[in-house]
XYZ file of C-alpha atoms in Angstrom:
656
model
C 18.868 18.665 -29.842
C 17.301 22.068 -29.257
C 13.674 23.145 -29.168
C 12.633 25.949 -31.557
C 11.777 29.296 -29.987
C 8.159 29.715 -28.932
C 5.993 31.943 -31.110
C 3.903 34.887 -29.974
C 0.643 33.051 -30.632
C 1.489 30.430 -28.009
C 2.435 33.069 -25.438
C -0.898 34.771 -26.038
C -2.764 31.494 -25.650
C -0.904 30.747 -22.435
C -1.647 34.196 -21.006
C -5.390 33.725 -21.500
C -5.259 30.755 -19.120
C -3.707 32.545 -16.161
C -6.928 32.286 -14.150
C -6.948 28.510 -14.675
C -3.419 27.844 -13.487
C -4.038 28.274 -9.758
C -6.789 25.705 -10.023
C -4.581 23.333 -12.002
C -1.845 23.336 -9.377
C -4.302 21.832 -6.891
C -4.382 18.656 -8.957
C -0.674 17.835 -8.975
C -0.683 14.126 -8.219
C 0.434 10.742 -9.364
C -1.190 9.795 -12.633
C -2.257 6.367 -13.622
C -0.243 5.450 -16.732
C -0.534 2.725 -19.349
C -3.113 0.046 -18.591
C -3.044 0.425 -14.778
C -5.689 3.120 -14.900
C -8.046 1.526 -12.372
C -5.553 1.948 -9.555
C -6.042 5.706 -9.629
C -9.818 5.290 -9.502
C -9.569 2.856 -6.582
C -7.442 5.339 -4.649
C -9.762 8.221 -5.576
C -6.728 10.160 -6.839
C -7.665 13.398 -8.626
C -6.686 13.556 -12.281
C -4.288 16.294 -13.369
C -5.709 18.920 -15.712
C -2.622 19.952 -17.745
C -3.998 22.116 -20.606
C -1.274 24.780 -20.686
C 0.776 25.964 -23.647
C 4.396 26.222 -22.586
C 7.247 28.182 -24.062
C 10.246 26.348 -25.466
C 13.461 25.847 -23.518
C 16.893 24.407 -24.181
C 17.878 20.911 -23.129
C 19.166 20.960 -19.577
C 17.072 23.967 -18.580
C 14.981 24.077 -15.437
C 11.481 22.584 -15.688
C 8.781 25.095 -16.571
C 6.300 23.302 -14.342
C 5.712 20.102 -12.413
C 2.337 18.569 -13.285
C 0.872 15.114 -12.756
C 4.160 13.267 -12.392
C 6.034 15.216 -15.099
C 8.761 17.831 -15.048
C 7.604 19.796 -18.091
C 10.435 21.148 -20.219
C 8.778 22.594 -23.292
C 5.800 22.812 -25.566
C 5.720 19.954 -28.100
C 6.588 21.490 -31.450
C 6.748 18.487 -33.818
C 3.444 17.383 -35.311
C 0.083 19.105 -35.218
C -1.304 17.677 -31.968
C -0.922 19.948 -28.906
C 1.154 18.648 -26.022
C 4.431 19.008 -24.167
C 7.907 17.536 -23.735
C 8.806 16.366 -20.245
C 10.767 14.057 -18.004
C 9.199 11.924 -15.320
C 9.005 13.366 -11.815
C 8.943 11.482 -8.521
C 5.484 10.215 -7.625
C 3.789 8.455 -4.727
C 4.109 5.255 -6.734
C 7.872 5.715 -6.794
C 7.842 6.225 -3.021
C 6.085 2.875 -2.621
C 8.792 1.284 -4.764
C 11.489 2.941 -2.666
C 10.028 1.403 0.491
C 9.658 -2.064 -1.075
C 12.761 -4.122 -0.056
C 12.690 -6.180 -3.279
C 12.455 -3.242 -5.688
C 15.418 -1.763 -7.545
C 14.784 1.692 -6.055
C 15.131 0.293 -2.536
C 18.340 -1.548 -3.429
C 19.871 1.583 -4.968
C 18.990 3.645 -1.915
C 20.222 0.902 0.449
C 23.645 0.861 -1.225
C 23.875 4.645 -0.894
C 22.821 4.710 2.757
C 25.187 1.831 3.593
C 28.003 3.844 2.007
C 26.904 6.848 4.073
C 27.149 4.705 7.220
C 30.806 4.056 6.319
C 31.758 7.601 5.289
C 30.144 11.016 5.069
C 28.353 11.589 1.765
C 27.368 14.673 -0.205
C 24.083 12.912 -1.007
C 22.797 13.012 2.572
C 22.744 15.393 5.475
C 24.113 13.586 8.540
C 21.679 15.131 11.001
C 18.629 14.361 8.832
C 19.283 10.642 8.342
C 20.927 10.040 11.728
C 17.563 10.869 13.275
C 16.233 7.561 11.903
C 18.952 5.251 13.225
C 17.110 4.575 16.486
C 13.766 3.554 14.895
C 15.749 1.564 12.300
C 17.459 -0.439 15.049
C 14.077 -1.100 16.629
C 12.894 -2.813 13.431
C 15.371 -5.644 14.038
C 16.923 -7.979 11.478
C 16.311 -11.615 10.566
C 19.899 -11.990 9.385
C 21.579 -10.167 12.275
C 19.079 -10.351 15.187
C 21.579 -10.453 18.052
C 23.911 -7.880 16.509
C 21.014 -5.500 15.846
C 19.904 -5.768 19.507
C 23.487 -5.266 20.727
C 23.949 -2.181 18.581
C 20.557 -0.851 19.765
C 21.780 -1.092 23.398
C 24.989 0.656 22.353
C 22.909 3.441 20.814
C 20.988 3.890 24.093
C 24.280 4.487 25.903
C 25.202 7.211 23.420
C 21.648 8.583 23.021
C 22.661 10.825 20.145
C 22.300 10.019 16.448
C 25.286 11.975 15.043
C 27.578 10.775 17.844
C 26.507 7.167 17.277
C 27.061 7.611 13.521
C 30.596 8.810 14.205
C 31.248 5.757 16.368
C 29.908 3.386 13.689
C 32.145 4.964 11.051
C 35.208 4.651 13.264
C 34.433 0.991 13.979
C 36.339 -0.521 11.050
C 35.275 -4.068 11.908
C 31.555 -3.352 11.319
C 30.201 -5.846 8.829
C 29.124 -4.583 5.428
C 26.151 -6.969 5.575
C 25.046 -5.417 8.847
C 25.438 -1.918 7.433
C 23.247 -2.897 4.474
C 20.583 -4.320 6.830
C 20.673 -1.162 8.944
C 20.527 1.004 5.794
C 17.425 -0.853 4.598
C 15.833 -0.353 8.015
C 16.618 3.380 7.925
C 14.745 3.695 4.612
C 11.775 1.774 6.032
C 11.833 3.978 9.144
C 11.724 7.103 6.983
C 8.739 5.667 5.136
C 6.886 4.820 8.332
C 7.527 8.297 9.702
C 6.199 9.884 6.517
C 3.065 7.748 6.604
C 2.375 8.857 10.177
C 3.515 12.453 9.766
C 0.064 13.811 10.694
C 0.185 12.082 14.069
C 1.483 13.997 17.103
C 5.091 13.271 17.992
C 6.190 12.072 14.547
C 9.750 12.676 13.415
C 9.962 16.185 11.926
C 12.739 15.369 9.459
C 10.885 12.570 7.653
C 9.909 14.660 4.627
C 13.447 16.056 4.272
C 14.940 12.553 4.532
C 12.520 11.196 1.926
C 13.381 14.073 -0.407
C 17.086 13.268 -0.093
C 16.499 9.574 -0.771
C 14.220 10.185 -3.757
C 16.619 12.755 -5.246
C 19.475 10.250 -5.010
C 17.438 7.469 -6.633
C 16.342 9.796 -9.448
C 19.977 10.598 -10.209
C 21.302 7.053 -9.976
C 18.409 5.382 -11.802
C 18.625 8.092 -14.461
C 21.892 9.016 -16.089
C 22.932 9.410 -19.740
C 19.343 9.769 -20.882
C 18.512 6.084 -20.394
C 17.022 5.932 -16.896
C 13.385 6.368 -15.933
C 13.823 9.940 -14.746
C 16.142 11.042 -17.540
C 14.242 9.919 -20.628
C 12.331 12.404 -22.716
C 8.573 11.967 -22.972
C 6.497 13.444 -25.776
C 2.931 13.858 -24.526
C 0.251 14.769 -27.052
C -3.520 15.268 -27.416
C -3.479 17.862 -24.614
C -6.474 19.890 -25.780
C -8.118 22.321 -23.387
C -11.044 24.690 -23.011
C -9.851 27.540 -25.221
C -9.679 24.935 -28.053
C -13.360 24.073 -27.523
C -16.284 25.243 -29.633
C -19.786 23.706 -29.693
C -18.620 20.589 -27.868
C -15.607 19.916 -30.097
C -11.934 20.549 -29.471
C -10.039 22.240 -32.289
C -6.340 22.287 -33.094
C -4.596 25.414 -31.801
C -4.379 28.009 -34.564
C -0.599 27.827 -34.767
C -0.749 24.024 -35.256
C -3.382 23.815 -37.981
C -2.758 24.099 -41.713
C -5.494 26.682 -42.069
C -9.083 27.362 -41.117
C -10.490 24.502 -43.242
C -8.047 21.975 -41.769
C -8.776 23.252 -38.268
C -12.528 22.983 -38.759
C -12.598 19.495 -40.259
C -10.088 18.075 -37.768
C -12.175 19.107 -34.745
C -13.257 16.211 -32.555
C -15.213 15.627 -29.371
C -13.455 14.663 -26.154
C -14.480 11.052 -26.707
C -13.094 11.014 -30.259
C -9.756 12.423 -29.097
C -9.659 9.828 -26.306
C -10.443 7.094 -28.804
C -7.566 8.287 -31.003
C -5.190 7.989 -28.035
C -6.337 4.433 -27.278
C -6.215 3.418 -30.956
C -2.647 4.679 -31.386
C -1.466 3.040 -28.167
C -3.115 -0.224 -29.258
C -1.511 0.006 -32.716
C 1.881 0.591 -31.120
C 1.444 -2.488 -28.909
C 0.255 -4.477 -31.933
C 3.357 -3.481 -33.910
C 5.455 -4.893 -31.106
C 3.394 -8.104 -31.017
C 3.960 -8.521 -34.768
C 7.721 -8.235 -34.347
C 8.467 -4.553 -34.999
C 10.509 -2.941 -32.267
C 8.378 -0.021 -31.084
C 8.733 2.896 -28.722
C 7.161 2.685 -25.290
C 3.753 4.371 -25.102
C 1.397 4.953 -22.194
C -2.069 6.338 -21.749
C -2.073 9.320 -19.371
C -5.360 9.863 -17.546
C -6.141 13.542 -17.107
C -9.293 15.689 -17.106
C -10.748 18.785 -18.705
C -11.860 21.659 -16.495
C -15.425 20.376 -16.430
C -14.221 16.994 -15.180
C -14.575 15.181 -18.516
C -11.892 12.456 -18.784
C -9.025 13.379 -21.083
C -6.639 10.688 -22.331
C -3.190 11.828 -23.401
C -0.584 9.731 -25.163
C 2.911 9.594 -23.679
C 5.620 8.377 -26.071
C 9.048 7.725 -24.593
C 12.130 8.750 -26.535
C 14.134 5.819 -27.965
C 17.847 6.147 -27.203
C 19.834 6.608 -30.415
C 16.726 6.930 -32.588
C 16.920 8.742 -35.927
C 14.029 9.091 -38.335
C 14.184 8.540 -42.081
C 14.062 12.269 -42.826
C 17.778 12.207 -41.987
C 20.557 14.732 -42.420
C 22.039 13.921 -45.853
C 25.139 16.069 -45.439
C 26.119 14.032 -42.365
C 25.904 10.731 -44.203
C 22.629 9.673 -42.586
C 19.930 7.651 -44.287
C 17.142 9.653 -45.866
C 14.299 9.214 -48.332
C 14.467 10.388 -51.911
C 12.083 9.314 -54.655
C 10.593 6.829 -52.197
C 13.944 5.055 -51.791
C 16.220 4.937 -48.765
C 19.580 6.448 -49.737
C 22.782 7.931 -48.376
C 24.987 10.572 -49.907
C 28.412 9.551 -51.122
C 31.500 11.469 -50.050
C 33.343 13.660 -52.524
C 37.119 13.896 -52.469
C 36.881 17.561 -51.469
C 34.433 16.893 -48.598
C 35.549 17.471 -45.049
C 35.722 14.534 -42.643
C 32.196 13.331 -41.861
C 30.731 15.519 -44.611
C 28.813 13.828 -47.426
C 27.761 15.950 -50.389
C 28.127 13.453 -53.239
C 25.445 11.714 -55.274
C 22.911 9.652 -53.305
C 23.014 5.870 -53.668
C 20.637 3.201 -52.410
C 21.261 2.159 -48.803
C 21.089 -1.605 -48.169
C 22.556 -1.682 -44.677
C 19.276 -2.610 -42.929
C 19.043 -6.339 -43.694
C 15.612 -6.916 -42.107
C 13.927 -3.832 -43.530
C 11.742 -5.474 -46.192
C 9.756 -7.691 -43.823
C 8.134 -4.621 -42.255
C 6.188 -3.656 -45.384
C 3.429 -6.227 -45.090
C 3.145 -5.657 -41.320
C 2.413 -1.959 -41.821
C 0.036 -2.762 -44.677
C -1.777 -5.133 -42.318
C -2.239 -2.234 -39.884
C -3.588 -0.141 -42.799
C -1.261 2.657 -41.712
C -1.084 4.795 -44.863
C 1.003 7.434 -43.042
C 3.354 4.907 -41.421
C 6.457 6.411 -43.046
C 5.231 9.960 -43.509
C 5.779 12.481 -46.260
C 9.506 12.827 -45.541
C 10.172 9.683 -43.491
C 9.679 11.358 -40.118
C 7.133 8.838 -38.813
C 9.503 5.867 -38.610
C 13.224 5.460 -38.113
C 16.026 3.288 -36.843
C 18.631 2.633 -34.196
C 21.796 1.311 -35.768
C 20.520 -1.008 -38.490
C 17.259 -1.892 -36.737
C 13.913 -0.561 -37.915
C 11.969 1.244 -35.165
C 8.235 1.903 -35.196
C 6.899 5.181 -33.834
C 3.860 7.375 -34.497
C 1.029 5.027 -35.426
C -1.578 7.784 -35.398
C -3.173 6.686 -38.684
C -3.080 2.923 -38.065
C -6.191 0.784 -37.501
C -8.638 3.391 -38.813
C -11.854 1.535 -39.566
C -12.259 2.784 -43.141
C -8.831 1.460 -44.152
C -8.795 -1.592 -41.895
C -11.989 -2.812 -43.537
C -10.519 -2.910 -47.048
C -10.011 -6.307 -48.672
C -8.061 -7.384 -51.734
C -5.956 -4.221 -51.803
C -2.633 -6.055 -51.242
C -1.158 -8.110 -54.100
C 1.038 -11.211 -53.917
C 4.159 -9.199 -54.891
C 3.566 -6.716 -52.013
C 2.228 -4.026 -54.337
C -1.088 -2.514 -53.269
C -4.001 -0.288 -54.199
C -4.131 3.120 -52.532
C -7.181 3.981 -50.382
C -7.851 7.062 -52.534
C -6.453 9.143 -55.371
C -5.830 12.349 -53.416
C -2.254 12.755 -52.076
C -3.316 12.676 -48.421
C -5.250 9.441 -49.016
C -2.316 7.460 -50.400
C 0.288 5.266 -48.726
C 3.454 7.338 -48.500
C 6.956 6.072 -49.293
C 6.208 2.356 -48.874
C 8.475 1.785 -51.891
C 11.425 2.154 -49.483
C 10.819 -1.469 -48.459
C 11.115 -2.721 -52.037
C 14.897 -2.397 -52.137
C 14.925 -5.813 -50.488
C 14.701 -9.354 -51.778
C 11.293 -10.929 -52.183
C 12.335 -13.643 -49.727
C 13.081 -11.008 -47.106
C 9.656 -9.417 -47.567
C 8.032 -12.834 -47.216
C 9.432 -13.087 -43.692
C 6.863 -10.465 -42.690
C 4.064 -12.728 -43.950
C 5.468 -15.543 -41.812
C 5.421 -13.223 -38.794
C 1.721 -12.576 -39.413
C 1.038 -16.330 -39.674
C 2.942 -16.985 -36.439
C 1.079 -14.213 -34.613
C -2.228 -15.721 -35.735
C -1.161 -19.196 -34.622
C -0.123 -18.200 -31.108
C -2.712 -15.437 -30.693
C -0.253 -12.711 -29.727
C -1.864 -10.142 -32.034
C -5.504 -10.612 -30.995
C -4.436 -10.740 -27.333
C -3.531 -7.055 -27.628
C -7.103 -6.200 -28.641
C -8.510 -8.321 -25.803
C -6.329 -6.596 -23.222
C -7.283 -3.098 -24.331
C -10.977 -3.983 -24.627
C -10.966 -5.230 -21.032
C -9.112 -2.199 -19.716
C -11.278 0.348 -21.522
C -14.643 -1.130 -20.600
C -15.558 1.836 -18.428
C -18.751 3.318 -17.028
C -18.198 6.725 -18.636
C -18.838 7.172 -22.377
C -15.655 9.212 -22.833
C -13.478 6.227 -21.879
C -15.635 3.231 -22.809
C -14.169 1.795 -25.998
C -14.805 -1.924 -25.589
C -17.305 -1.981 -28.483
C -15.025 0.100 -30.717
C -12.052 -2.154 -29.990
C -14.168 -5.245 -30.636
C -15.130 -3.913 -34.068
C -11.521 -2.983 -34.749
C -10.448 -6.517 -33.837
C -12.971 -8.122 -36.204
C -11.871 -5.910 -39.093
C -8.224 -6.622 -38.304
C -8.837 -10.374 -38.295
C -10.630 -10.123 -41.631
C -7.789 -8.122 -43.134
C -5.238 -10.562 -41.736
C -7.101 -13.505 -43.264
C -7.281 -11.754 -46.618
C -3.529 -11.102 -46.661
C -2.684 -14.678 -45.657
C -5.019 -15.955 -48.392
C -3.258 -13.738 -50.962
C 0.117 -15.204 -49.998
C -1.132 -18.745 -49.381
C 0.556 -20.189 -52.484
C 3.845 -18.458 -51.730
C 3.793 -19.431 -48.068
C 3.383 -23.040 -49.221
C 6.969 -22.904 -50.532
C 8.012 -23.308 -46.879
C 6.639 -26.880 -47.061
C 8.383 -27.911 -50.294
C 10.725 -30.918 -50.315
C 14.227 -29.520 -50.830
C 16.157 -32.796 -50.504
C 17.851 -32.012 -47.198
C 17.281 -32.367 -43.473
C 19.468 -29.360 -42.655
C 17.494 -26.183 -41.925
C 20.211 -23.970 -43.393
C 20.043 -25.787 -46.737
C 16.241 -25.823 -46.695
C 16.045 -22.086 -46.000
C 18.569 -21.222 -48.719
C 16.624 -23.245 -51.310
C 13.313 -21.860 -50.095
C 14.540 -18.264 -50.430
C 16.090 -19.019 -53.822
C 12.727 -20.363 -55.033
C 10.921 -17.213 -53.913
C 13.536 -14.892 -55.387
C 13.471 -16.828 -58.666
C 9.698 -16.372 -58.767
C 10.197 -12.640 -58.251
C 12.909 -12.567 -60.927
C 10.551 -14.135 -63.467
C 7.973 -11.437 -62.756
C 10.574 -8.677 -63.094
C 11.884 -10.196 -66.338
C 8.482 -10.430 -67.998
C 6.795 -7.273 -66.622
C 7.620 -3.632 -67.455
C 10.186 -2.406 -64.944
C 12.170 0.663 -63.975
C 15.847 0.669 -63.005
C 16.266 4.365 -62.217
C 14.058 6.772 -60.239
C 12.813 10.078 -61.612
C 15.789 11.894 -60.078
C 18.363 9.435 -61.375
C 18.893 7.126 -58.396
C 19.882 3.682 -59.678
C 17.853 0.950 -58.009
C 19.482 -2.136 -56.534
C 16.276 -4.093 -57.202
C 14.143 -3.454 -60.285
C 10.625 -2.248 -59.654
C 7.548 -3.015 -61.743
C 6.603 0.218 -63.445
C 2.837 -0.297 -63.400
C 1.247 -2.878 -61.059
C -1.718 -3.203 -63.445
C 0.682 -4.541 -66.105
C 2.426 -6.982 -63.802
C 2.622 -10.589 -64.981
C 1.868 -12.729 -61.938
C 3.737 -16.037 -61.931
C 2.739 -19.029 -59.849
C 4.771 -21.702 -58.101
C 4.098 -25.294 -57.067
C 6.019 -28.516 -56.583
C 5.380 -31.777 -58.356
C 4.467 -34.474 -55.874
C 6.821 -37.247 -56.995
C 10.578 -37.560 -57.234
C 12.631 -35.647 -58.246
C 10.253 -33.053 -56.646
C 10.605 -30.554 -59.460
C 9.643 -26.954 -58.739
C 7.373 -25.534 -61.429
C 7.008 -21.808 -62.175
C 4.130 -20.920 -64.496
C 2.395 -17.971 -66.107
C -0.980 -18.135 -67.846
C -2.482 -15.813 -70.430
C -3.745 -15.478 -73.975
C -1.800 -17.552 -76.553
C -0.337 -14.472 -78.236
C 0.920 -13.071 -74.952
C 2.279 -16.447 -73.872
C 4.277 -16.768 -77.119
C 5.949 -13.410 -76.387
C 6.726 -14.369 -72.809
C 8.109 -17.726 -73.932
C 10.305 -16.125 -76.588
C 11.627 -13.531 -74.121
C 12.355 -16.191 -71.541
C 14.223 -18.342 -74.052
C 16.252 -15.358 -75.230
C 17.241 -14.462 -71.665
C 18.289 -18.064 -70.917
C 20.153 -18.551 -74.214
C 23.605 -17.944 -72.731
C 22.766 -19.443 -69.350
C 23.572 -22.953 -68.247
C 20.456 -25.048 -69.003
C 19.369 -25.836 -65.449
C 15.665 -25.675 -66.236
C 13.171 -26.846 -68.780
C 11.094 -24.141 -70.503
C 7.871 -25.438 -72.033
C 4.424 -24.444 -73.291
C 1.138 -26.092 -72.381
C -0.646 -28.002 -75.216
C -3.238 -25.236 -75.586
C -0.547 -22.546 -75.689
C -2.053 -20.622 -72.737
C 0.666 -21.332 -70.192
C 4.451 -21.118 -70.119
C 6.370 -23.195 -67.601
C 9.870 -23.167 -66.183
C 10.677 -26.426 -64.385
C 13.675 -26.677 -62.042
C 14.967 -29.587 -59.962
C 14.830 -28.817 -56.271
C 18.595 -29.156 -55.840
C 19.329 -26.824 -58.797
C 17.096 -23.940 -57.745
C 19.878 -21.938 -56.038
C 22.079 -21.910 -59.116
C 19.096 -21.186 -61.351
C 18.151 -18.237 -59.190
C 21.617 -16.765 -59.724
C 20.809 -16.674 -63.438
C 17.758 -14.580 -62.574
C 19.522 -12.268 -60.149
C 18.367 -8.654 -60.342
C 21.641 -7.409 -61.789
C 21.379 -10.023 -64.579
C 17.836 -8.969 -65.396
C 18.763 -5.272 -65.231
C 21.668 -5.852 -67.609
C 19.410 -7.734 -70.026
C 16.488 -5.258 -69.947
C 18.094 -1.909 -69.175
C 21.727 -2.366 -70.159
C 22.913 -1.856 -66.596
C 24.221 -4.189 -63.921
C 24.246 -3.701 -60.183
C 24.498 0.019 -59.299
C 26.713 1.419 -56.528
C 25.034 0.927 -53.147
C 25.800 1.341 -49.466
C 25.837 -2.225 -48.155
C-alpha cells in the first residue's frame, strides 16, 4: 500500500502553523486512550495538541514526527475528516508494563537479557547493561536466594561489571533459571535507576539501558504488521485553529466537496467530540451484536486554547479488504448493489480476471448483518462504493460507523419490514441507505439469524451495557466532554428501535418454537430454516420480482421489484397433532383468486406435499404442510424453481 503524494494546499496549510509547532512539541506525552481517560487526569498529564497537516510518505519511511504516543507516518488521505496515519510509539505506560514482572513486555525483555547473559547480543551494549548487574544481585531472589547471595559475593571479588559478565558467560554450568531471575532483576534495577535519575549518585546509563530494552520489546512485540508497535492507526477528527471560524471548526478546503459542503458540515468542538464518542460507541455496539469490528480508541488531545479535543483512533485489521475491491484481481466488489466477482477469460493471465461479473456467495454468514446495521440506523454502513465495510477471508468486518446512531434515524419506527426491506430516511441520494441489497443474496433463514442475535443481546443485556459504560466514562465536568445525557437519549431511542424490529419479526421468530417432531437440534434447525425459506419462496412467487440487475447480473436469489407491491405471507402452527405448519395470505377476493390460481399452477407438476385451500369467505389462501414434510416442500419452492417458473431461468452461475 502506498500513500498518495501530498498536494500543495496541505503544504501551505502546514507552513502557516510553523509558529505553533515549537509549542506543540512541549506536550509530547503519553495519551489516555479508549475508556481509561481518567488516568491521565489523575496524573495531571498534559494533553497533546496534534493539529498539524503532514505530507505523505511511503510505507517503511521514517516517521515525520513523534506526538502523543504516535510515530506519525503520513497525513490521512481517505475520507473527508482531517487526521493522520501512524504507528504507536513507546510511552510511559509501556515502561510501567516493562517493569511489571507479570506483563508480556517484561517476559519478552527477560528472555532477551537472559540470552545476553549467555552470549553477547547485538540488541544490547555490554557496558550499558553490565552496569546494572550489581544492583540486580542486591534485589535477591525468592527462587534462588542462596545462589543469588553467593554470586553477589563473587561479583564483589571481581568488582567490574564487564569482567563479571565474561565470567558468567564462560561458566557453562550456570542455571538457565538463575539467569532468567537475574535478567528480571536487571530490568527492575534499570527501572529503579530511571525513577531516581534526578537524585545525586544515580546510575548514568539508566536512560540508555531503558532505551535499549524498550527498542527490543517494540521489535519483538511488533513484527509482520500484527504487533502493538507495528500496526497502522488511522486517527481522525484532528481539527485545529486554522479550521476555526466563529467558534466552529470547518473541514480543510482540500477535504471538502465545495464551499457549501464545508459551511454546512462545520461543527463546534463539542459536536466533533460527540461524533468521536458516538462512532466509538457504535463500533463497540457492533461487536456486542456479533459483528467483528476493528479496534477503536478515543484519543484525548487539546486545542491551542486548552479546549478538550477527542480524536478517534482506528486500528488497521490485518488482511482487511473493503467491498470496493479490485475486480481485475478477482476480488469481491459491488455492482448494481450486489456483491460480485469477475470471471476469468481463457486469454487472461494467471491471477487476472476480466470476464463477466457473477454473484459471489462465498461469505456464508453475510445476510445476518443486514438487520444489525439497520438496527444501528447506519444508512452509510456500506458506502457508495463499498468502502465503509469489508472482509477478512470470508468473514464480514465492520469499520467506519460514522453515520450510525444518529438521533434522527435512530428514532424512526416502522421503517423495517418483515422481509428485511425498508423505507429510506429521505428521497435525496445522500439520505438513502446505500447498497444494503448486497445482503439479499442470502437465504431468508440466514438473514433471520441476525434477528436472533438482537433478541439474544436484549436478553443478556450486552448491547445496553455498551451505552452504560460510555455514559459513565463520559460523565465529565467540562461541557466539551460531558455526553452522559446524550448517550442516555441515544440508548432510549436504540431500545425503542430494537423493540420495534423485534415486534416486526415476532411472528417469524416464533418459528423457532414450532414442534418439528424431533429432539435432535440439527433436525429442528433444518426444518426451522426450511419453514422460513418456504415462507420467503411464497412471497417471491406471488410478488413481482426481478432476476437480473440493470447491468445484466443474474441474481442467485430473486428480489421483489417494488416493496410496496409485496404480498406478505404469514406463518403459524396448528396446536394439535400432526402439528401442521400453515402459510397464509389475506386480501380482497379477486386478488386471492389470482394468487390461488398461480399457486396451483406452480404446484401442478410438484409432488403434492401440501394442501392448498381458500377460506370460506374467499379472502385468504392457505398452504398447509406437515411438519416432517416441510424440507421437501421447500425444495419445490427453491429460488431456482421459482426463477424458472417466472422468468424462464434457473440458477445462474455464481462464485460459491
